[in-house]
Coordinates of C-alpha atoms and ligand atoms in Angstrom, one line a residue:
M208 CA 21.1 6.9 6.9
V209 CA 22.2 7.9 3.4
P210 CA 25.2 10.3 3.6
P211 CA 24.8 13.7 1.9
S212 CA 27.2 12.9 -0.9
I213 CA 25.0 9.9 -1.8
T214 CA 21.9 11.9 -1.6
R215 CA 23.4 14.3 -4.1
I216 CA 24.3 11.3 -6.4
L217 CA 20.8 9.8 -6.0
R218 CA 19.5 13.0 -7.4
Y219 CA 21.7 12.4 -10.5
A220 CA 20.3 8.9 -10.6
S221 CA 16.8 10.2 -11.3
T222 CA 18.1 12.3 -14.3
K223 CA 18.7 10.3 -17.4
S224 CA 22.3 11.2 -18.0
G225 CA 25.6 9.8 -16.9
I226 CA 24.8 8.8 -13.4
C227 CA 27.3 6.0 -13.1
Q228 CA 30.4 8.1 -13.5
E229 CA 29.1 10.7 -11.2
A230 CA 28.2 8.0 -8.7
S231 CA 31.5 6.2 -8.9
M232 CA 33.3 9.4 -7.9
S233 CA 31.2 9.9 -4.8
L234 CA 30.5 6.5 -3.5
T235 CA 33.0 5.2 -1.1
K236 CA 33.8 1.5 -1.0
D237 CA 33.2 1.5 2.7
Y238 CA 29.7 2.9 2.3
V239 CA 28.9 0.3 -0.4
R240 CA 30.1 -2.5 1.7
K241 CA 28.2 -1.4 4.7
H242 CA 25.0 -1.1 2.7
L243 CA 25.5 -4.5 1.1
C244 CA 26.1 -6.0 4.6
K245 CA 22.9 -4.4 5.8
I246 CA 20.9 -6.0 2.9
V247 CA 22.3 -9.4 3.9
E248 CA 21.5 -8.8 7.5
L249 CA 18.0 -7.6 7.0
D250 CA 17.3 -10.2 4.3
R251 CA 13.5 -10.7 4.0
R252 CA 13.0 -7.4 5.8
Y253 CA 15.1 -5.4 3.4
G254 CA 13.1 -2.6 1.9
F255 CA 10.4 -2.1 4.5
F256 CA 12.7 -1.4 7.3
G257 CA 14.7 1.6 8.4
D258 CA 14.9 5.1 6.9
K259 CA 11.3 6.1 6.2
F260 CA 10.0 3.2 8.2
E261 CA 12.0 4.3 11.2
N262 CA 9.8 4.8 14.4
F263 CA 7.1 3.0 12.6
A264 CA 3.8 2.8 14.6
Q265 CA 2.2 -0.6 14.0
K266 CA -1.5 -0.7 13.1
H267 CA -4.2 -3.2 12.5
I268 CA -5.2 -3.1 8.9
C269 CA -8.0 -5.2 7.4
V270 CA -7.9 -5.8 3.7
E271 CA -10.9 -7.3 2.0
Y272 CA -10.3 -8.7 -1.5
S273 CA -11.3 -11.3 -4.0
S274 CA -14.9 -11.6 -2.7
P275 CA -16.5 -13.7 -5.5
N276 CA -20.1 -14.6 -5.6
I277 CA -21.1 -18.2 -4.9
A278 CA -22.5 -20.4 -7.6
K279 CA -21.3 -17.8 -10.1
E280 CA -18.1 -17.7 -12.1
F281 CA -15.0 -16.2 -10.7
H282 CA -14.3 -13.7 -13.4
A283 CA -11.4 -11.5 -14.5
G284 CA -12.4 -8.7 -12.1
H285 CA -12.3 -11.1 -9.1
L286 CA -8.9 -12.4 -10.3
R287 CA -7.6 -8.8 -10.4
S288 CA -9.0 -8.1 -7.0
T289 CA -7.3 -11.3 -5.7
F290 CA -3.8 -10.3 -7.1
V291 CA -4.1 -6.6 -6.1
G292 CA -5.6 -7.4 -2.7
Q293 CA -2.8 -9.9 -2.0
A294 CA -0.1 -7.4 -3.0
I295 CA -1.6 -4.6 -0.9
S296 CA -1.9 -6.9 2.1
N297 CA 1.8 -7.9 1.7
I298 CA 2.8 -4.2 1.3
V299 CA 1.1 -3.1 4.5
E300 CA 2.2 -6.2 6.4
A301 CA 5.9 -5.9 5.4
P302 CA 6.8 -3.0 7.8
G303 CA 5.1 -4.8 10.8
N304 CA 1.5 -3.9 10.7
K305 CA -1.0 -6.6 11.8
V306 CA -3.0 -7.5 8.7
T307 CA -6.3 -9.4 8.6
R308 CA -7.1 -10.7 5.1
I309 CA -10.8 -10.9 4.5
N310 CA -12.8 -12.6 1.7
Y311 CA -16.3 -11.4 1.7
L312 CA -18.3 -13.9 -0.3
G313 CA -21.4 -12.8 -2.2
D314 CA -23.6 -15.5 -1.0
W315 CA -26.9 -13.6 -0.5
G316 CA -29.3 -11.3 -2.2
M317 CA -31.7 -11.3 -5.1
Q318 CA -29.1 -12.6 -7.5
F319 CA -28.8 -15.8 -5.5
A320 CA -32.6 -16.0 -5.1
L321 CA -32.9 -15.8 -8.9
L322 CA -30.5 -18.8 -9.2
A323 CA -32.7 -20.7 -6.7
A324 CA -35.8 -19.8 -8.7
G325 CA -34.0 -20.9 -11.9
Y326 CA -33.2 -24.2 -10.2
K327 CA -36.7 -24.8 -9.2
K328 CA -37.7 -24.5 -12.9
H329 CA -34.8 -26.0 -14.8
G330 CA -32.6 -27.8 -12.2
D331 CA -31.5 -31.4 -12.7
D332 CA -30.2 -33.2 -9.7
T333 CA -28.1 -35.6 -11.8
L334 CA -26.4 -32.8 -13.7
L335 CA -25.9 -31.0 -10.4
N336 CA -24.1 -34.0 -8.9
Q337 CA -21.9 -34.4 -12.0
N338 CA -20.6 -30.9 -12.2
P339 CA -22.4 -28.6 -9.7
V340 CA -20.7 -25.3 -10.6
K341 CA -21.2 -25.7 -14.3
H342 CA -24.8 -26.7 -13.9
L343 CA -25.6 -23.8 -11.6
H344 CA -23.9 -21.4 -13.9
D345 CA -26.0 -22.7 -16.8
I346 CA -29.1 -22.3 -14.7
Y347 CA -28.2 -18.8 -13.8
V348 CA -27.7 -17.8 -17.4
R349 CA -31.1 -19.3 -18.3
A350 CA -32.8 -17.6 -15.4
N351 CA -31.5 -14.3 -16.6
R352 CA -32.8 -14.6 -20.1
S353 CA -35.5 -12.0 -20.9
E354 CA -38.2 -14.5 -21.8
G355 CA -40.1 -15.3 -18.7
K356 CA -37.8 -13.2 -16.6
D357 CA -40.6 -11.3 -14.9
K358 CA -42.2 -14.4 -13.6
M359 CA -38.8 -15.8 -12.6
L360 CA -38.1 -12.5 -10.6
E361 CA -41.4 -12.9 -8.9
T362 CA -40.5 -16.4 -7.7
A363 CA -37.0 -15.1 -6.8
R364 CA -38.5 -12.4 -4.6
R365 CA -40.6 -14.9 -2.7
I366 CA -37.6 -17.2 -2.3
F367 CA -35.6 -14.3 -1.0
Q368 CA -38.2 -13.4 1.5
D369 CA -38.2 -17.0 2.7
M370 CA -34.4 -17.0 3.0
E371 CA -34.5 -13.8 5.0
S372 CA -37.1 -15.3 7.3
N373 CA -34.9 -18.4 7.9
C374 CA -37.2 -20.8 6.0
P375 CA -35.3 -24.2 6.2
D376 CA -36.2 -25.2 2.7
S377 CA -34.7 -22.3 0.9
L378 CA -31.7 -22.3 3.2
H379 CA -31.1 -25.9 2.4
F380 CA -30.3 -25.1 -1.3
W381 CA -28.3 -22.0 -0.2
R382 CA -26.2 -24.1 2.1
Y383 CA -25.5 -26.6 -0.6
C384 CA -24.4 -24.0 -3.1
R385 CA -22.2 -22.3 -0.5
K386 CA -20.5 -25.6 0.3
I387 CA -19.7 -26.6 -3.2
S388 CA -18.5 -23.1 -4.1
M389 CA -16.3 -23.0 -1.1
E390 CA -14.7 -26.3 -2.0
K391 CA -13.9 -25.1 -5.5
L392 CA -12.7 -21.7 -4.3
L393 CA -10.3 -23.2 -1.7
K394 CA -8.7 -25.3 -4.4
L395 CA -8.4 -22.3 -6.7
Y396 CA -6.8 -20.2 -3.9
E397 CA -4.4 -22.9 -3.0
S398 CA -3.2 -23.3 -6.6
M399 CA -2.7 -19.5 -6.7
H400 CA -0.9 -19.4 -3.3
V401 CA -3.4 -17.0 -1.9
D402 CA -4.5 -17.0 1.7
F403 CA -7.2 -15.4 3.8
D404 CA -7.5 -15.1 7.6
S405 CA -11.2 -14.8 7.5
Y406 CA -13.9 -16.1 5.2
D407 CA -16.7 -13.6 5.7
S408 CA -19.9 -13.5 3.7
E409 CA -23.0 -11.4 3.1
G410 CA -25.2 -14.1 4.5
L411 CA -23.6 -13.8 7.9
Y412 CA -24.8 -10.3 8.3
V413 CA -28.5 -10.7 7.6
E414 CA -29.6 -11.0 11.2
D415 CA -27.6 -7.9 12.2
T416 CA -28.9 -6.0 9.3
K417 CA -32.5 -6.9 10.1
K418 CA -32.0 -5.8 13.7
L419 CA -30.4 -2.5 12.6
I420 CA -33.3 -1.9 10.2
S421 CA -35.9 -2.5 12.9
E422 CA -34.1 -0.2 15.4
L423 CA -33.8 2.5 12.8
K424 CA -37.5 2.4 11.9
S425 CA -38.4 4.2 15.1
S426 CA -35.7 6.8 14.7
N427 CA -35.6 10.1 12.8
L428 CA -32.6 9.0 10.8
V429 CA -34.7 7.2 8.2
K430 CA -37.5 8.0 5.8
T431 CA -39.8 6.2 3.5
L432 CA -38.9 6.0 -0.1
P433 CA -41.1 5.1 -3.1
N434 CA -42.5 1.5 -2.9
K435 CA -42.3 1.7 0.9
A436 CA -38.6 1.1 0.9
L437 CA -36.7 2.3 3.9
G438 CA -34.2 5.0 3.1
M439 CA -31.7 7.4 4.7
D440 CA -30.6 10.8 3.7
I441 CA -26.8 11.0 3.6
G442 CA -26.7 14.6 2.4
G443 CA -25.1 16.2 5.4
T444 CA -22.2 13.7 5.7
S445 CA -18.6 14.5 5.0
W446 CA -18.5 11.8 2.4
Y447 CA -21.5 13.0 0.5
Q448 CA -20.1 16.5 0.4
S449 CA -16.8 15.5 -1.2
A450 CA -18.3 12.9 -3.5
K451 CA -19.3 14.5 -6.8
A452 CA -20.8 11.6 -8.6
L453 CA -23.7 10.7 -6.5
A454 CA -27.0 11.4 -8.2
T455 CA -29.1 11.5 -5.0
S456 CA -28.5 11.9 -1.3
D457 CA -30.9 9.1 -0.5
V458 CA -29.7 5.5 0.1
M459 CA -32.0 2.5 0.4
L460 CA -31.5 0.3 3.4
A461 CA -34.5 -2.1 3.0
R462 CA -37.0 -3.0 0.3
G463 CA -40.7 -2.4 0.8
D464 CA -41.1 -6.0 1.7
G465 CA -38.5 -5.5 4.5
T466 CA -35.6 -7.5 2.9
T467 CA -32.0 -6.4 3.2
L468 CA -29.7 -5.0 0.4
Y469 CA -26.1 -5.3 -0.6
L470 CA -25.6 -1.8 0.8
S471 CA -27.2 -2.5 4.2
R472 CA -25.4 -5.8 4.6
D473 CA -22.1 -3.9 4.0
I474 CA -23.0 -1.4 6.7
S475 CA -23.6 -4.2 9.2
A476 CA -20.4 -6.0 8.1
A477 CA -18.3 -2.8 8.7
I478 CA -19.9 -2.2 12.2
S479 CA -19.3 -5.8 13.2
R480 CA -15.7 -5.9 11.9
H481 CA -14.9 -2.7 13.7
K482 CA -16.2 -4.2 16.9
K483 CA -14.3 -7.4 16.3
F484 CA -10.9 -6.1 15.0
S485 CA -10.8 -2.4 16.1
F486 CA -9.1 -1.8 12.8
D487 CA -7.1 1.3 12.2
K488 CA -7.8 0.9 8.5
M489 CA -10.3 -1.1 6.5
V490 CA -9.3 -1.4 2.8
Y491 CA -11.8 -2.7 0.2
V492 CA -10.4 -3.9 -3.1
T493 CA -12.9 -4.0 -6.0
D494 CA -13.2 -2.6 -9.5
V495 CA -13.9 1.1 -9.8
S496 CA -17.5 0.6 -10.7
Q497 CA -18.2 0.1 -7.0
A498 CA -16.7 3.4 -5.9
N499 CA -20.1 5.0 -5.3
H500 CA -21.4 2.0 -3.5
F501 CA -18.6 2.4 -0.9
I502 CA -19.1 6.1 -0.5
Q503 CA -22.7 5.4 0.3
V504 CA -21.7 2.7 2.8
Y505 CA -19.3 5.1 4.6
A506 CA -21.7 8.0 4.5
A507 CA -24.5 5.9 6.0
L508 CA -22.1 4.7 8.8
E509 CA -21.2 8.4 9.4
R510 CA -24.9 9.3 9.5
L511 CA -25.4 6.5 12.0
G512 CA -22.9 8.3 14.3
Y513 CA -19.8 6.2 13.9
D514 CA -16.9 8.6 14.2
W515 CA -14.4 6.2 12.8
A516 CA -16.4 6.3 9.6
M517 CA -15.9 10.0 9.0
E518 CA -13.9 10.9 6.0
S519 CA -11.4 12.8 8.2
A520 CA -10.7 9.7 10.3
D521 CA -9.1 8.3 7.1
I522 CA -9.9 4.7 8.2
L523 CA -12.3 3.4 5.5
K524 CA -10.7 3.1 2.1
H525 CA -11.8 1.8 -1.2
I526 CA -9.2 0.8 -3.8
G527 CA -10.8 0.7 -7.2
F528 CA -9.0 -0.8 -10.1
G529 CA -9.7 -0.4 -13.8
R530 CA -11.1 -3.0 -16.2
V531 CA -8.9 -5.5 -18.0
I532 CA -9.7 -5.1 -21.7
G533 CA -9.5 -8.0 -24.0
M534 CA -9.0 -10.8 -21.5
K535 CA -10.7 -13.4 -23.7
T536 CA -9.9 -16.9 -24.8
R537 CA -8.2 -17.3 -28.1
T538 CA -11.6 -18.1 -29.6
G539 CA -12.9 -14.8 -28.3
D540 CA -15.2 -15.9 -25.5
S541 CA -15.1 -14.1 -22.3
I542 CA -13.1 -15.9 -19.7
F543 CA -13.1 -17.0 -16.1
A544 CA -10.2 -17.3 -13.6
E545 CA -9.4 -21.0 -14.2
Q546 CA -9.5 -20.6 -17.9
I547 CA -7.2 -17.6 -17.7
I548 CA -4.7 -19.4 -15.6
D549 CA -5.0 -22.6 -17.7
E550 CA -4.5 -20.6 -20.9
A551 CA -1.4 -18.8 -19.3
I552 CA -0.1 -22.2 -18.4
R553 CA -0.5 -23.5 -21.9
C554 CA 1.3 -20.5 -23.3
V555 CA 4.2 -21.0 -21.0
E556 CA 4.4 -24.7 -21.8
K557 CA 4.3 -24.0 -25.5
D558 CA 7.1 -21.4 -25.2
R559 CA 9.3 -23.9 -23.3
L560 CA 8.8 -26.5 -25.9
E561 CA 9.6 -24.1 -28.8
H562 CA 12.8 -22.9 -27.1
S563 CA 14.4 -26.2 -26.2
T564 CA 17.1 -24.3 -24.2
R565 CA 14.5 -23.6 -21.6
R566 CA 13.7 -27.3 -21.1
S567 CA 16.2 -27.8 -18.3
C568 CA 15.9 -30.9 -16.2
I569 CA 13.9 -30.0 -13.3
D570 CA 11.7 -32.4 -11.4
N571 CA 8.8 -30.1 -10.5
E572 CA 8.2 -28.7 -13.9
E573 CA 4.4 -28.6 -13.6
D574 CA 4.8 -26.4 -10.5
V575 CA 7.4 -24.2 -12.1
I576 CA 5.2 -23.6 -15.1
R577 CA 2.2 -22.7 -13.0
K578 CA 4.4 -20.2 -11.0
L579 CA 5.6 -18.7 -14.2
A580 CA 2.1 -18.3 -15.6
L581 CA 0.9 -16.7 -12.4
S582 CA 3.9 -14.4 -12.3
G583 CA 3.1 -13.2 -15.9
L584 CA -0.5 -12.5 -14.9
I585 CA 0.4 -10.7 -11.6
C586 CA 2.9 -8.4 -13.3
A587 CA 0.4 -7.5 -16.1
D588 CA -2.2 -6.6 -13.4
M589 CA 0.1 -4.4 -11.4
K590 CA 2.2 -2.7 -14.1
S591 CA 0.1 0.4 -14.4
K592 CA -1.7 2.6 -11.9
L593 CA -4.5 0.6 -10.5
S594 CA -7.3 3.0 -11.4
K595 CA -6.4 2.7 -15.1
D596 CA -8.0 0.1 -17.5
Y597 CA -5.4 -1.9 -19.2
K598 CA -5.2 -3.9 -22.4
F599 CA -4.5 -7.5 -22.0
L600 CA -2.4 -9.2 -24.7
W601 CA -1.3 -12.8 -24.1
S602 CA 1.9 -12.3 -26.1
R603 CA 2.9 -9.4 -24.0
V604 CA 1.9 -10.9 -20.7
L605 CA 3.8 -14.1 -21.1
D606 CA 6.8 -12.8 -23.0
S607 CA 10.1 -14.2 -21.6
K608 CA 11.8 -10.9 -22.3
G609 CA 11.0 -7.3 -21.3
D610 CA 8.8 -6.1 -18.5
T611 CA 7.1 -9.3 -17.7
G612 CA 6.7 -11.7 -14.8
I613 CA 8.5 -14.4 -16.7
F614 CA 11.5 -12.2 -17.2
M615 CA 11.6 -11.5 -13.5
Q616 CA 11.6 -15.2 -12.8
Y617 CA 14.4 -15.8 -15.3
T618 CA 16.4 -13.1 -13.7
H619 CA 15.9 -14.5 -10.3
S620 CA 16.7 -18.0 -11.1
R621 CA 19.8 -16.9 -13.1
L622 CA 21.1 -15.2 -9.9
Q623 CA 20.4 -18.3 -7.9
N624 CA 22.4 -20.4 -10.4
L625 CA 25.2 -18.0 -10.5
K626 CA 25.5 -18.1 -6.7
K627 CA 25.4 -21.9 -6.8
N628 CA 27.9 -22.5 -9.6
C629 CA 30.4 -19.7 -9.4
G630 CA 32.7 -21.6 -7.2
Y631 CA 33.0 -18.9 -4.5
E632 CA 31.3 -18.5 -1.1
I633 CA 29.5 -15.4 -0.3
R634 CA 31.6 -13.2 2.1
L635 CA 30.9 -9.9 3.7
D636 CA 34.5 -8.8 4.2
V637 CA 35.1 -7.9 0.5
D638 CA 36.8 -5.0 -1.1
C639 CA 34.1 -2.9 -2.7
G640 CA 36.7 -0.8 -4.5
H641 CA 36.2 -3.3 -7.3
L642 CA 32.6 -2.3 -7.5
I643 CA 32.8 1.5 -7.3
S644 CA 35.3 1.6 -10.1
D645 CA 32.8 0.0 -12.5
P646 CA 29.8 1.9 -13.9
I647 CA 27.7 -1.2 -14.4
A648 CA 28.2 -2.4 -10.8
T649 CA 27.5 1.1 -9.4
D650 CA 24.3 1.3 -11.5
L651 CA 23.1 -1.9 -10.0
F652 CA 24.1 -0.7 -6.5
H653 CA 22.1 2.4 -7.0
Q654 CA 19.1 0.4 -7.9
L655 CA 19.4 -1.5 -4.6
L656 CA 19.7 1.7 -2.7
K657 CA 16.5 3.0 -4.1
Y658 CA 14.4 0.1 -3.0
N659 CA 13.6 1.5 0.5
S660 CA 12.1 4.7 -0.9
V661 CA 10.2 2.8 -3.5
C662 CA 8.7 0.6 -0.8
W663 CA 7.7 3.7 1.1
T664 CA 6.0 5.3 -1.9
A665 CA 4.1 2.0 -2.6
Y666 CA 3.2 1.8 1.1
S667 CA 2.0 5.4 1.5
E668 CA 0.0 5.4 -1.7
L669 CA -1.1 1.8 -1.5
Q670 CA 0.0 1.5 -5.1
P671 CA 1.8 -1.7 -6.1
S672 CA 2.8 -0.3 -9.5
H673 CA 5.6 1.5 -7.9
L674 CA 7.1 -1.8 -6.9
T675 CA 6.4 -3.4 -10.2
N676 CA 8.1 -0.7 -12.2
Y677 CA 11.0 -0.6 -9.9
M678 CA 11.3 -4.4 -10.2
F679 CA 11.5 -4.1 -14.0
K680 CA 14.3 -1.6 -13.8
L681 CA 16.1 -3.6 -11.2
A682 CA 15.9 -6.8 -13.4
H683 CA 17.3 -4.9 -16.4
S684 CA 20.2 -3.6 -14.3
I685 CA 20.8 -7.2 -13.0
A686 CA 20.7 -8.6 -16.6
K687 CA 23.2 -6.0 -17.8
A688 CA 25.5 -6.8 -14.8
H689 CA 25.1 -10.5 -15.4
R690 CA 26.2 -10.1 -19.0
N691 CA 29.2 -7.9 -18.2
L692 CA 30.5 -8.7 -14.7
R693 CA 31.7 -12.3 -14.7
V694 CA 32.2 -13.9 -11.3
K695 CA 33.9 -17.1 -12.4
I696 CA 37.2 -15.4 -12.7
G697 CA 40.7 -15.9 -11.2
D698 CA 40.8 -12.5 -9.6
V699 CA 39.5 -13.6 -6.2
P700 CA 38.9 -10.3 -4.5
K701 CA 37.1 -8.9 -7.6
A702 CA 35.0 -12.1 -7.9
Q703 CA 33.9 -12.0 -4.3
A704 CA 32.9 -8.3 -4.4
R705 CA 30.8 -9.0 -7.5
L706 CA 29.3 -12.1 -5.9
L707 CA 28.2 -10.1 -2.8
L708 CA 26.6 -7.5 -5.1
F709 CA 24.7 -10.2 -7.0
H710 CA 23.6 -11.8 -3.8
C711 CA 22.2 -8.5 -2.6
A712 CA 20.5 -8.0 -6.0
Q713 CA 18.9 -11.5 -5.6
I714 CA 17.6 -10.6 -2.1
T715 CA 16.1 -7.3 -3.3
L716 CA 14.5 -8.9 -6.4
R717 CA 13.1 -11.7 -4.4
N718 CA 11.7 -9.4 -1.8
C719 CA 10.1 -7.3 -4.4
M720 CA 8.6 -10.3 -6.2
M721 CA 7.3 -11.8 -3.0
T722 CA 5.7 -8.6 -1.9
L723 CA 3.8 -8.5 -5.2
G724 CA 2.6 -12.0 -4.6
M725 CA 5.0 -14.0 -6.9
Q726 CA 6.8 -17.2 -5.9
P727 CA 10.5 -16.7 -6.9
L728 CA 12.0 -19.7 -8.6
D729 CA 15.5 -21.0 -8.1
N730 CA 15.4 -23.1 -11.2
M731 CA 13.3 -23.1 -14.3
Ligands
LIG198 N1 -19.1 -9.9 -4.3 C1 -19.0 -8.6 -4.9 C2 -18.9 -8.7 -6.4 O1 -18.6 -9.7 -6.9 C3 -17.8 -7.9 -4.4 C4 -17.8 -7.6 -2.9 C5 -17.0 -6.4 -2.5 N2 -16.9 -6.1 -1.1 C6 -17.9 -5.5 -0.4 N3 -17.7 -5.4 0.9 N4 -19.0 -5.1 -0.9 O2 -19.1 -7.7 -7.1

């Protein structure tokens, strides 16, 4: 519990002026020491434990993110979904919820059938064997060109019908594409330190969806839309009433030829996941352009009579993030995940070569550079409120100073080095009088105190930017303290008090970085 005097001072902390002097008058050395000991004791749990998280009821939360489409490129939007989804999963997992991380691959639908149609016409088995993903991407681009597209779509429609009726020939190509895409994806995720508990996919729900459609046909819940499509009126649902942006209250569940749709497969997937996981929350992370799609999915589920899908149940949630503007290669082409990561790696490498001081002797430099590059990208993606678009500038993302992932890593590894090289051991029985008499130390201490309430805000709003912005402020306080409060000094009690403060700062910074999905470095 924070004592009343501290609460008063924390209020000062949020104003811009003179917090440190005020703080130093009211902080007691005993309180500071106790809190620092608590941080050491809680260690990885510091932040998402105690205070606001007291009496915390554990829930089962499913988070679906990344979800790229097979045989198509993994683009900047999928990359953002991956980073954001991973951070949100970590945030909800930290206080003790059970989290199931789901990747819902886009492996079905007319887009895939169009690729298959394109392959029938332009495919080359030798090129496919040499570089399958590239060849399939080229084919997809060709199939989408306007000349001859109508004919191509006609073939795609036939192929799609075959796929939906389990025709072995069309499924053979699908299985192949799925396999090579999965192999590539798994490598990518491994290099990004991203994990999933379940690889789900649209194709897995075709049978369920067909069954649902045939059951619904004889009910009064559905109606016939133009072109004999099967539709449902979601007008009376709670979701439809609070959604303003839906042009019509009809949703389409099946095409005239009986085939399933993205929407109906999502409905079946939600029903099946609810049966399987009995989730208390199901969070979907995609870009904002899919917001209406999810409202339609939830509304259809509500119309089908699933109470857990009602808006008031507060179980189904879509987190929509804005576009990343200007994420292009240096030559101006639009860019895919691997290229983005490779470019980030190149920038970090170049920077290290130019600043020879940063070329310290470390044996795993390649790994360090990759982690730095990813940290830069992660922070850029989670700096501002998710729903906002943001402008991507390589120079800003990978700057080694300022509010960037690279600076967070520098700050963290500096603290690790300080602890290693200062010549003192970390002790808990220190005299914190040496800290409360110093405005720079008290400022840093106040940052550490705030972490718990920042975690709570990030948790309750599912908004990683609260953590990111806190982390930037924390790193700046650390940097200031690092410049001003030397530990390698002869005054042993003072040195030990400072060392404990720096140790706690390192724990807090590390926790924050890890929750956001970064891999804190000890050396760089
Ligand atoms: N594969 C989709 C895309 O790339 C994203 C899937 C989002 N999740 C869902 N349940 N619909 O746009």
